[in-house]
Short mmCIF file of C-alpha atoms in Angstrom, two decimals:
data_model
loop_
_atom_site.label_atom_id
_atom_site.label_comp_id
_atom_site.label_asym_id
_atom_site.label_seq_id
_atom_site.Cartn_x
_atom_site.Cartn_y
_atom_site.Cartn_z
CA MET Z 77 -1.44 75.96 87.45
CA VAL Z 78 -3.22 72.61 87.37
CA ARG Z 79 -6.44 72.66 85.43
CA LEU Z 80 -9.30 71.29 87.52
CA ARG Z 81 -12.01 69.14 85.98
CA PRO Z 82 -15.41 68.12 87.32
CA ALA Z 83 -15.71 64.74 88.98
CA ALA Z 84 -16.85 61.79 86.89
CA ALA Z 85 -20.52 60.84 86.61
CA ALA Z 86 -22.04 58.35 89.03
CA MET Z 87 -21.35 54.70 88.30
CA SER Z 88 -24.14 52.52 86.91
CA LEU Z 89 -24.95 48.92 87.91
CA PRO Z 90 -22.94 47.51 84.93
CA ASP Z 91 -20.02 49.71 86.05
CA TYR Z 92 -20.13 48.17 89.52
CA ALA Z 93 -20.31 44.69 87.99
CA ALA Z 94 -17.26 45.48 85.85
CA ALA Z 95 -15.38 46.80 88.89
CA PHE Z 96 -16.23 43.67 90.90
CA THR Z 97 -14.98 41.46 88.05
CA VAL Z 98 -11.70 43.39 88.00
CA VAL Z 99 -11.26 42.87 91.74
CA VAL Z 100 -11.84 39.11 91.52
CA VAL Z 101 -9.54 38.61 88.52
CA TRP Z 102 -6.76 40.67 90.11
CA ALA Z 103 -7.14 38.82 93.42
CA PHE Z 104 -6.26 35.53 91.73
CA ASN Z 105 -3.56 37.34 89.76
CA PHE Z 106 -1.40 37.63 92.89
CA ILE Z 107 -1.60 33.89 93.52
CA VAL Z 108 -0.90 33.06 89.89
CA GLY Z 109 1.89 35.63 89.83
CA VAL Z 110 3.70 33.89 92.68
CA ILE Z 111 3.57 30.63 90.71
CA GLY Z 112 4.99 32.40 87.67
CA VAL Z 113 7.88 34.21 89.38
CA ASN Z 114 8.88 31.07 91.26
CA ALA Z 115 9.27 29.24 87.93
CA LEU Z 116 10.71 32.05 85.79
CA PRO Z 117 12.71 35.22 86.44
CA PRO Z 118 10.09 37.93 87.18
CA LEU Z 119 10.99 40.27 84.31
CA LEU Z 120 11.19 37.39 81.84
CA PHE Z 121 7.75 36.27 83.04
CA LEU Z 122 6.42 39.78 82.40
CA THR Z 123 8.01 39.87 78.95
CA LEU Z 124 6.16 36.69 77.97
CA ARG Z 125 2.94 38.17 79.33
CA PHE Z 126 3.27 41.40 77.36
CA VAL Z 127 4.23 39.62 74.15
CA LEU Z 128 1.21 37.31 74.41
CA VAL Z 129 -1.15 40.24 75.02
CA ALA Z 130 0.29 42.20 72.07
CA LEU Z 131 -0.10 39.17 69.78
CA LEU Z 132 -3.69 38.51 70.86
CA LEU Z 133 -4.63 42.18 70.39
CA LEU Z 134 -2.94 42.71 67.02
CA PRO Z 135 -6.29 43.49 65.28
CA TRP Z 136 -6.63 46.57 67.53
CA LEU Z 137 -3.06 47.81 67.01
CA ARG Z 138 -3.88 51.05 65.17
CA PHE Z 139 -1.62 54.06 65.72
CA PRO Z 140 -3.02 56.39 68.43
CA ARG Z 141 -2.59 59.69 66.61
CA GLY Z 142 -2.13 62.70 68.84
CA ARG Z 143 -1.83 60.53 71.94
CA PHE Z 144 1.21 58.37 71.25
CA ARG Z 145 3.44 60.22 73.74
CA LEU Z 146 0.93 59.68 76.53
CA VAL Z 147 0.55 56.02 75.57
CA ALA Z 148 4.34 55.62 75.55
CA LEU Z 149 4.51 57.26 79.00
CA LEU Z 150 1.80 54.88 80.20
CA SER Z 151 3.83 51.90 78.95
CA VAL Z 152 6.72 53.03 81.16
CA LEU Z 153 4.60 53.75 84.25
CA LEU Z 154 2.31 50.74 83.99
CA GLY Z 155 4.34 48.17 82.06
CA GLY Z 156 7.87 48.89 83.20
CA LEU Z 157 7.55 50.40 86.67
CA HIS Z 158 4.27 49.11 88.10
CA PHE Z 159 4.42 45.54 86.86
CA GLY Z 160 8.19 45.32 87.05
CA CYS Z 161 8.32 46.45 90.68
CA VAL Z 162 5.31 44.41 91.80
CA PHE Z 163 6.42 41.14 90.21
CA ILE Z 164 10.00 41.46 91.44
CA GLY Z 165 8.54 42.27 94.85
CA LEU Z 166 6.35 39.15 94.72
CA LYS Z 167 9.52 37.08 94.65
CA GLY Z 168 10.43 38.20 98.18
CA THR Z 169 7.08 38.99 99.78
CA GLY Z 170 4.51 36.42 98.70
CA ALA Z 171 0.91 37.04 97.65
CA GLY Z 172 -0.47 38.16 101.03
CA PRO Z 173 1.92 40.98 101.97
CA ALA Z 174 2.10 42.13 98.32
CA ALA Z 175 -1.69 42.31 98.15
CA ILE Z 176 -1.69 44.48 101.29
CA ALA Z 177 1.11 46.77 100.11
CA VAL Z 178 -0.36 47.32 96.65
CA GLN Z 179 -3.53 48.69 98.30
CA LEU Z 180 -1.53 51.86 98.85
CA SER Z 181 -2.40 52.60 95.22
CA LEU Z 182 -5.85 53.64 96.55
CA PRO Z 183 -4.74 56.62 98.70
CA PHE Z 184 -1.99 57.41 96.16
CA SER Z 185 -4.59 57.57 93.36
CA ALA Z 186 -6.99 59.58 95.49
CA ALA Z 187 -4.30 62.14 96.36
CA LEU Z 188 -3.19 62.49 92.73
CA ALA Z 189 -6.80 62.75 91.50
CA TYR Z 190 -7.31 65.65 93.90
CA LEU Z 191 -4.04 67.29 92.83
CA PHE Z 192 -4.56 66.96 89.08
CA TYR Z 193 -8.36 67.00 88.70
CA GLY Z 194 -9.72 68.52 91.87
CA GLU Z 195 -11.63 65.34 92.73
CA ARG Z 196 -12.63 65.06 96.38
CA LEU Z 197 -13.40 61.96 98.40
CA GLY Z 198 -16.61 61.85 100.38
CA ALA Z 199 -17.29 59.90 103.55
CA TRP Z 200 -18.38 56.80 101.64
CA GLN Z 201 -15.23 56.76 99.52
CA LEU Z 202 -12.98 57.20 102.56
CA ALA Z 203 -14.90 54.43 104.35
CA GLY Z 204 -14.47 52.22 101.29
CA ILE Z 205 -10.69 52.68 101.35
CA ALA Z 206 -10.63 51.82 105.06
CA VAL Z 207 -12.73 48.68 104.48
CA ALA Z 208 -10.43 47.65 101.60
CA PHE Z 209 -7.36 47.92 103.84
CA GLY Z 210 -9.05 46.03 106.66
CA GLY Z 211 -10.45 43.34 104.39
CA VAL Z 212 -7.15 42.61 102.67
CA TYR Z 213 -5.39 42.52 106.04
CA LEU Z 214 -7.87 39.95 107.39
CA LEU Z 215 -7.84 37.82 104.23
CA ALA Z 216 -4.05 37.80 104.04
CA GLY Z 217 -3.85 36.16 107.46
CA GLU Z 218 -0.87 35.91 109.74
CA GLN Z 219 2.41 35.56 107.93
CA ARG Z 220 4.84 32.95 109.21
CA ALA Z 221 7.82 34.72 107.69
CA VAL Z 222 8.52 38.45 107.65
CA PRO Z 223 8.63 39.67 104.02
CA SER Z 224 11.84 41.14 102.65
CA LEU Z 225 11.71 44.90 103.22
CA PRO Z 226 13.45 45.79 99.91
CA HIS Z 227 10.94 43.62 98.02
CA LEU Z 228 8.06 45.15 99.98
CA ALA Z 229 9.36 48.63 99.12
CA LEU Z 230 9.34 47.66 95.44
CA VAL Z 231 5.67 46.70 95.69
CA VAL Z 232 4.91 50.08 97.30
CA LEU Z 233 6.83 51.82 94.49
CA GLY Z 234 4.77 49.80 92.03
CA ALA Z 235 1.60 51.02 93.73
CA LEU Z 236 2.75 54.63 93.33
CA ALA Z 237 3.52 54.02 89.65
CA TRP Z 238 0.02 52.58 89.25
CA ALA Z 239 -1.47 55.76 90.73
CA PHE Z 240 0.43 57.95 88.25
CA ALA Z 241 -0.63 55.56 85.46
CA ASN Z 242 -4.28 56.22 86.37
CA ILE Z 243 -3.73 59.94 85.88
CA VAL Z 244 -2.19 59.32 82.45
CA ILE Z 245 -5.04 56.98 81.45
CA LYS Z 246 -7.55 59.71 82.23
CA ARG Z 247 -5.54 62.28 80.27
CA ILE Z 248 -5.44 59.99 77.23
CA GLY Z 249 -9.20 60.28 77.06
CA PRO Z 250 -11.68 58.07 75.17
CA ILE Z 251 -9.91 55.21 73.41
CA SER Z 252 -10.65 51.54 72.82
CA PRO Z 253 -9.46 49.57 75.87
CA PHE Z 254 -8.10 46.85 73.57
CA ARG Z 255 -6.25 49.39 71.47
CA LEU Z 256 -4.68 51.01 74.53
CA ASN Z 257 -3.80 47.64 76.02
CA ALA Z 258 -2.22 46.45 72.78
CA TRP Z 259 0.06 49.48 72.52
CA VAL Z 260 1.01 49.49 76.20
CA CYS Z 261 2.07 45.84 76.06
CA LEU Z 262 3.83 46.21 72.70
CA LEU Z 263 5.89 49.13 74.01
CA ALA Z 264 6.45 47.62 77.47
CA ALA Z 265 7.69 44.21 76.23
CA PRO Z 266 11.11 45.42 74.95
CA GLN Z 267 11.56 47.64 78.03
CA VAL Z 268 11.05 44.72 80.41
CA PHE Z 269 13.05 42.31 78.25
CA LEU Z 270 16.09 44.62 78.23
CA ALA Z 271 15.74 45.03 82.00
CA SER Z 272 15.66 41.24 82.34
CA LEU Z 273 18.87 40.92 80.32
CA ALA Z 274 20.50 43.58 82.52
CA VAL Z 275 19.57 42.35 85.99
CA GLU Z 276 18.49 38.71 85.67
CA SER Z 277 20.27 35.51 84.66
CA GLY Z 278 19.44 31.95 83.71
CA GLN Z 279 16.54 32.85 81.43
CA VAL Z 280 17.13 30.05 78.91
CA ALA Z 281 17.58 27.41 81.62
CA ALA Z 282 14.44 28.61 83.42
CA LEU Z 283 12.38 28.40 80.23
CA ALA Z 284 13.67 24.88 79.55
CA ALA Z 285 12.84 23.74 83.09
CA ALA Z 286 9.43 25.44 83.31
CA ASP Z 287 6.37 23.15 83.43
CA TRP Z 288 2.78 23.73 82.32
CA ARG Z 289 1.96 25.73 85.45
CA ALA Z 290 4.42 28.48 84.55
CA PHE Z 291 2.95 28.87 81.07
CA ALA Z 292 -0.59 28.64 82.44
CA ALA Z 293 0.35 31.52 84.75
CA VAL Z 294 1.55 33.52 81.75
CA ALA Z 295 -1.76 32.78 79.97
CA TYR Z 296 -3.87 33.79 82.99
CA THR Z 297 -2.03 37.05 83.59
CA ALA Z 298 -2.23 37.88 79.88
CA ILE Z 299 -5.83 36.90 79.09
CA GLY Z 300 -7.43 37.30 82.50
CA ALA Z 301 -5.54 40.12 84.19
CA SER Z 302 -4.32 42.16 81.19
CA ILE Z 303 -6.96 41.77 78.48
CA THR Z 304 -10.09 41.19 80.60
CA ALA Z 305 -9.41 43.06 83.84
CA TYR Z 306 -7.38 45.95 82.45
CA GLY Z 307 -9.80 46.24 79.53
CA LEU Z 308 -12.62 46.76 82.03
CA TRP Z 309 -10.44 49.11 84.10
CA TYR Z 310 -9.63 51.31 81.10
CA TYR Z 311 -13.36 51.42 80.34
CA LEU Z 312 -14.15 52.46 83.90
#
């Protein structure tokens, strides 16, 4: 039987500010991600991102005793599956359709939170999900080309992996966001690199031909999206 837990306490004003910052940083992350995967193979791009994050967060890389298995599971769900599927999907969908599809992580997360923790959504939360879907749809605009359905399905799978990752994050319990981020990226980097070797080609040539924009994209996704935004998300 699933053990039910009480819902989390109400969010404070700093919590809302942190959540808004996450939204803004991740919004630009889709645009930057398209630049990155157009210059480098998607999984290679992710490998560089994870390596950079792990290097920058080395001072926080202390062993998570008693929680290493959950952290390792999180590295698979978040690092390998979520990011892997979303960034490969970006290659064939573009920022707009991917941003719409990844919003499915909201109802996925809500359903899993109810299943695992007994959390219920009120009218305001349900309205918020509806507004999020509508807002992203309007901002994405009309697409001139229909996105590749297999790539779109990968983004949806990535959204589902993200929802399961949220459940694991909550089960891990209180832990430094930097410490958790450092371990997730350290464990995810070899997973994604091996996947790149297995399914991608031309990595060396792509690195040699990449210009400053590709490496700026790596830096933004590492420092902005991973360290800043995910650090705030783990805190929330």
